[in-house]
């Protein structure tokens, strides 16, 4: 165990005692594969393994003192808790099986007795005992306790479908949210992760699970990352460096060190509204990315993954310890409030995780509906600034037109998008555009062709086309 890991594990019980939700998330992200994998191998049942995983983490969250470092390494303590709870479930399962077998036997015996002719014929052997309720008689069978009847041999081999110890037994991605929700329902966090940081927590955990499952050959695959200015082609470790480099824009607002030691110095900031769509000029973003890739050249993939994961956990912890969501985050050519910056980072983490998943043929789920709606809302709120920038200061604004954006699917909702200004003046919309929320986000990431996207169109078709072709400009490398 590295000194860094030992220090982190020593801090976890203290942070759990303080009620830090981010510590619970970190504990799950680091150790859920151990707990869930061990539970599955011991219980040989997916549902039971998920239930045991929930119970182990809920028990630790309720009583963090059980993870006292004096009792041994954190992994060993979690493994002991898992084995102990699995033994209890196996004992209960065996008792249930024995009881079920006894009930089935008793029912069958009663059916046989009921089928005998009435009255019973006399014994044919002169020394045969009469039915008297003594042991060995048919009447006695009906009065035996269930525990007196046999149960299946506990040494029976496991079925053919038992998991192979070499298989990946990482928990399903949806289980993370279930476990955290269950824990927090039993003991509310005193230092919760803010709602605006929750999508980032979920998307970084999902990407980390993908990186955990990559084999040596898959770390050499090249992923394509489209944006409105072209396509970046990077290997997984380079994608991780890119995410860490852009996440570094948030570190000054949270009092954390920037992972890029020699960032490209930003040029003069253009005049305009405080929120503009392009969060960091492409040359700045790519410059930071190249700097971090060069600094990590020669590092093993696991080291690069660990660097990014530690940084994401530190960002979440700082957010959960009372960070000001309105604090400015300077991207070099734009300033966003910290709350929107976290949503922006969740958006890019999901999109590039999806890019990596396509490159290695890995199943990758979209954001949870409540998180997807926050990402749609971020893009919709930034559209007026993008349209104002495209219109330019010398172009007359004309009438204050509005477009009604209707999102279908899990992120369903409606937004009024000003087309000729930054404020909604309350007038009727000149056009209505209807599309799926997931497809809208892919369009904002320049992963969809605006001319081929299935869109419901009503009203001013030119205005709809203008918006559809503007949305991909929200993307960046």
PDB file of N, CA and C in Angstrom, residues 1 5-14 16 23-24 26-28 30-32 34-35 56-57 60 64-83:
ATOM      1  N   UNK A   1       0.846  -1.193   0.000  1.00  0.00           N
ATOM      2  CA  UNK A   1       0.000   0.000   0.000  1.00  0.00           C
ATOM      3  C   UNK A   1       0.878   1.239   0.000  1.00  0.00           C
ATOM      4  N   UNK A   5      -2.120   6.206  -0.258  1.00  0.00           N
ATOM      5  CA  UNK A   5      -3.316   5.400  -0.002  1.00  0.00           C
ATOM      6  C   UNK A   5      -3.535   5.203   1.486  1.00  0.00           C
ATOM      7  N   UNK A   6      -2.452   4.934   2.218  1.00  0.00           N
ATOM      8  CA  UNK A   6      -2.574   4.734   3.660  1.00  0.00           C
ATOM      9  C   UNK A   6      -3.089   5.999   4.341  1.00  0.00           C
ATOM     10  N   UNK A   7      -2.595   7.162   3.903  1.00  0.00           N
ATOM     11  CA  UNK A   7      -3.062   8.425   4.489  1.00  0.00           C
ATOM     12  C   UNK A   7      -4.536   8.648   4.177  1.00  0.00           C
ATOM     13  N   UNK A   8      -4.939   8.373   2.918  1.00  0.00           N
ATOM     14  CA  UNK A   8      -6.340   8.560   2.547  1.00  0.00           C
ATOM     15  C   UNK A   8      -7.235   7.651   3.375  1.00  0.00           C
ATOM     16  N   UNK A   9      -6.838   6.375   3.523  1.00  0.00           N
ATOM     17  CA  UNK A   9      -7.658   5.431   4.277  1.00  0.00           C
ATOM     18  C   UNK A   9      -7.748   5.816   5.746  1.00  0.00           C
ATOM     19  N   UNK A  10      -6.685   6.414   6.274  1.00  0.00           N
ATOM     20  CA  UNK A  10      -6.718   6.835   7.670  1.00  0.00           C
ATOM     21  C   UNK A  10      -7.667   8.013   7.874  1.00  0.00           C
ATOM     22  N   UNK A  11      -7.835   8.847   6.836  1.00  0.00           N
ATOM     23  CA  UNK A  11      -8.700  10.017   6.944  1.00  0.00           C
ATOM     24  C   UNK A  11     -10.180   9.669   6.779  1.00  0.00           C
ATOM     25  N   UNK A  12     -10.476   8.580   6.072  1.00  0.00           N
ATOM     26  CA  UNK A  12     -11.868   8.264   5.742  1.00  0.00           C
ATOM     27  C   UNK A  12     -12.753   8.143   6.981  1.00  0.00           C
ATOM     28  N   UNK A  13     -12.374   7.354   8.032  1.00  0.00           N
ATOM     29  CA  UNK A  13     -13.270   7.261   9.198  1.00  0.00           C
ATOM     30  C   UNK A  13     -13.551   8.617   9.839  1.00  0.00           C
ATOM     31  N   UNK A  14     -12.536   9.489   9.913  1.00  0.00           N
ATOM     32  CA  UNK A  14     -12.746  10.810  10.514  1.00  0.00           C
ATOM     33  C   UNK A  14     -13.725  11.628   9.680  1.00  0.00           C
ATOM     34  N   UNK A  16     -16.017  10.438   7.656  1.00  0.00           N
ATOM     35  CA  UNK A  16     -17.355   9.848   7.784  1.00  0.00           C
ATOM     36  C   UNK A  16     -18.005  10.272   9.096  1.00  0.00           C
ATOM     37  N   UNK A  23     -16.925  11.878   1.358  1.00  0.00           N
ATOM     38  CA  UNK A  23     -16.133  10.754   1.864  1.00  0.00           C
ATOM     39  C   UNK A  23     -16.854   9.432   1.620  1.00  0.00           C
ATOM     40  N   UNK A  24     -18.172   9.432   1.776  1.00  0.00           N
ATOM     41  CA  UNK A  24     -18.943   8.226   1.482  1.00  0.00           C
ATOM     42  C   UNK A  24     -18.807   7.851   0.007  1.00  0.00           C
ATOM     43  N   UNK A  26     -16.305   8.606  -1.990  1.00  0.00           N
ATOM     44  CA  UNK A  26     -14.947   8.113  -2.225  1.00  0.00           C
ATOM     45  C   UNK A  26     -14.792   6.684  -1.728  1.00  0.00           C
ATOM     46  N   UNK A  27     -15.322   6.406  -0.535  1.00  0.00           N
ATOM     47  CA  UNK A  27     -15.230   5.049   0.014  1.00  0.00           C
ATOM     48  C   UNK A  27     -15.881   4.057  -0.939  1.00  0.00           C
ATOM     49  N   UNK A  28     -17.041   4.414  -1.457  1.00  0.00           N
ATOM     50  CA  UNK A  28     -17.718   3.515  -2.394  1.00  0.00           C
ATOM     51  C   UNK A  28     -16.906   3.352  -3.675  1.00  0.00           C
ATOM     52  N   UNK A  30     -13.769   3.612  -4.271  1.00  0.00           N
ATOM     53  CA  UNK A  30     -12.527   2.861  -4.092  1.00  0.00           C
ATOM     54  C   UNK A  30     -12.775   1.391  -3.758  1.00  0.00           C
ATOM     55  N   UNK A  31     -13.825   1.100  -2.992  1.00  0.00           N
ATOM     56  CA  UNK A  31     -13.933  -0.234  -2.410  1.00  0.00           C
ATOM     57  C   UNK A  31     -15.193  -1.007  -2.783  1.00  0.00           C
ATOM     58  N   UNK A  32     -16.108  -0.409  -3.536  1.00  0.00           N
ATOM     59  CA  UNK A  32     -17.296  -1.163  -3.955  1.00  0.00           C
ATOM     60  C   UNK A  32     -16.939  -2.404  -4.779  1.00  0.00           C
ATOM     61  N   UNK A  34     -14.451  -4.378  -4.423  1.00  0.00           N
ATOM     62  CA  UNK A  34     -14.051  -5.404  -3.458  1.00  0.00           C
ATOM     63  C   UNK A  34     -15.271  -5.981  -2.744  1.00  0.00           C
ATOM     64  N   UNK A  35     -16.116  -5.105  -2.205  1.00  0.00           N
ATOM     65  CA  UNK A  35     -17.264  -5.561  -1.418  1.00  0.00           C
ATOM     66  C   UNK A  35     -18.244  -6.335  -2.299  1.00  0.00           C
ATOM     67  N   UNK A  56     -23.523  -3.266   3.810  1.00  0.00           N
ATOM     68  CA  UNK A  56     -22.170  -3.013   4.323  1.00  0.00           C
ATOM     69  C   UNK A  56     -21.877  -1.520   4.360  1.00  0.00           C
ATOM     70  N   UNK A  57     -22.150  -0.814   3.257  1.00  0.00           N
ATOM     71  CA  UNK A  57     -21.843   0.615   3.232  1.00  0.00           C
ATOM     72  C   UNK A  57     -22.783   1.403   4.142  1.00  0.00           C
ATOM     73  N   UNK A  60     -21.391   1.006   7.644  1.00  0.00           N
ATOM     74  CA  UNK A  60     -20.197   1.840   7.835  1.00  0.00           C
ATOM     75  C   UNK A  60     -20.580   3.302   7.972  1.00  0.00           C
ATOM     76  N   UNK A  64     -19.200   4.789  11.652  1.00  0.00           N
ATOM     77  CA  UNK A  64     -17.858   4.842  11.057  1.00  0.00           C
ATOM     78  C   UNK A  64     -16.757   4.348  11.981  1.00  0.00           C
ATOM     79  N   UNK A  65     -17.040   4.274  13.296  1.00  0.00           N
ATOM     80  CA  UNK A  65     -16.006   3.817  14.219  1.00  0.00           C
ATOM     81  C   UNK A  65     -15.580   2.375  13.954  1.00  0.00           C
ATOM     82  N   UNK A  66     -16.406   1.613  13.217  1.00  0.00           N
ATOM     83  CA  UNK A  66     -16.013   0.238  12.897  1.00  0.00           C
ATOM     84  C   UNK A  66     -14.828   0.202  11.943  1.00  0.00           C
ATOM     85  N   UNK A  67     -14.494   1.343  11.349  1.00  0.00           N
ATOM     86  CA  UNK A  67     -13.346   1.413  10.441  1.00  0.00           C
ATOM     87  C   UNK A  67     -12.115   1.983  11.135  1.00  0.00           C
ATOM     88  N   UNK A  68     -12.077   1.940  12.459  1.00  0.00           N
ATOM     89  CA  UNK A  68     -10.929   2.457  13.208  1.00  0.00           C
ATOM     90  C   UNK A  68      -9.638   1.859  12.662  1.00  0.00           C
ATOM     91  N   UNK A  69      -8.676   2.692  12.270  1.00  0.00           N
ATOM     92  CA  UNK A  69      -7.417   2.167  11.712  1.00  0.00           C
ATOM     93  C   UNK A  69      -6.699   1.199  12.642  1.00  0.00           C
ATOM     94  N   UNK A  70      -6.974   1.265  13.953  1.00  0.00           N
ATOM     95  CA  UNK A  70      -6.325   0.338  14.879  1.00  0.00           C
ATOM     96  C   UNK A  70      -6.722  -1.106  14.614  1.00  0.00           C
ATOM     97  N   UNK A  71      -7.827  -1.296  13.869  1.00  0.00           N
ATOM     98  CA  UNK A  71      -8.308  -2.652  13.588  1.00  0.00           C
ATOM     99  C   UNK A  71      -7.748  -3.221  12.297  1.00  0.00           C
ATOM    100  N   UNK A  72      -6.834  -2.502  11.656  1.00  0.00           N
ATOM    101  CA  UNK A  72      -6.217  -3.030  10.446  1.00  0.00           C
ATOM    102  C   UNK A  72      -6.494  -2.163   9.238  1.00  0.00           C
ATOM    103  N   UNK A  73      -5.890  -2.525   8.080  1.00  0.00           N
ATOM    104  CA  UNK A  73      -6.108  -1.756   6.846  1.00  0.00           C
ATOM    105  C   UNK A  73      -7.581  -1.684   6.470  1.00  0.00           C
ATOM    106  N   UNK A  74      -7.950  -0.618   5.802  1.00  0.00           N
ATOM    107  CA  UNK A  74      -9.348  -0.382   5.460  1.00  0.00           C
ATOM    108  C   UNK A  74      -9.926  -1.503   4.608  1.00  0.00           C
ATOM    109  N   UNK A  75      -9.172  -1.949   3.604  1.00  0.00           N
ATOM    110  CA  UNK A  75      -9.676  -3.033   2.753  1.00  0.00           C
ATOM    111  C   UNK A  75      -9.951  -4.291   3.559  1.00  0.00           C
ATOM    112  N   UNK A  76      -9.057  -4.599   4.517  1.00  0.00           N
ATOM    113  CA  UNK A  76      -9.250  -5.797   5.335  1.00  0.00           C
ATOM    114  C   UNK A  76     -10.494  -5.671   6.198  1.00  0.00           C
ATOM    115  N   UNK A  77     -10.720  -4.481   6.738  1.00  0.00           N
ATOM    116  CA  UNK A  77     -11.897  -4.286   7.592  1.00  0.00           C
ATOM    117  C   UNK A  77     -13.187  -4.425   6.785  1.00  0.00           C
ATOM    118  N   UNK A  78     -13.221  -3.858   5.592  1.00  0.00           N
ATOM    119  CA  UNK A  78     -14.405  -3.996   4.752  1.00  0.00           C
ATOM    120  C   UNK A  78     -14.605  -5.447   4.319  1.00  0.00           C
ATOM    121  N   UNK A  79     -13.513  -6.146   4.023  1.00  0.00           N
ATOM    122  CA  UNK A  79     -13.638  -7.556   3.639  1.00  0.00           C
ATOM    123  C   UNK A  79     -14.191  -8.380   4.803  1.00  0.00           C
ATOM    124  N   UNK A  80     -13.727  -8.100   6.037  1.00  0.00           N
ATOM    125  CA  UNK A  80     -14.235  -8.847   7.191  1.00  0.00           C
ATOM    126  C   UNK A  80     -15.724  -8.562   7.395  1.00  0.00           C
ATOM    127  N   UNK A  81     -16.120  -7.293   7.273  1.00  0.00           N
ATOM    128  CA  UNK A  81     -17.543  -6.965   7.401  1.00  0.00           C
ATOM    129  C   UNK A  81     -18.372  -7.683   6.343  1.00  0.00           C
ATOM    130  N   UNK A  82     -17.859  -7.738   5.123  1.00  0.00           N
ATOM    131  CA  UNK A  82     -18.586  -8.403   4.038  1.00  0.00           C
ATOM    132  C   UNK A  82     -18.710  -9.898   4.310  1.00  0.00           C
ATOM    133  N   UNK A  83     -17.617 -10.534   4.711  1.00  0.00           N
ATOM    134  CA  UNK A  83     -17.671 -11.977   4.997  1.00  0.00           C
ATOM    135  C   UNK A  83     -18.611 -12.277   6.154  1.00  0.00           C
TER     136      UNK A  83
END
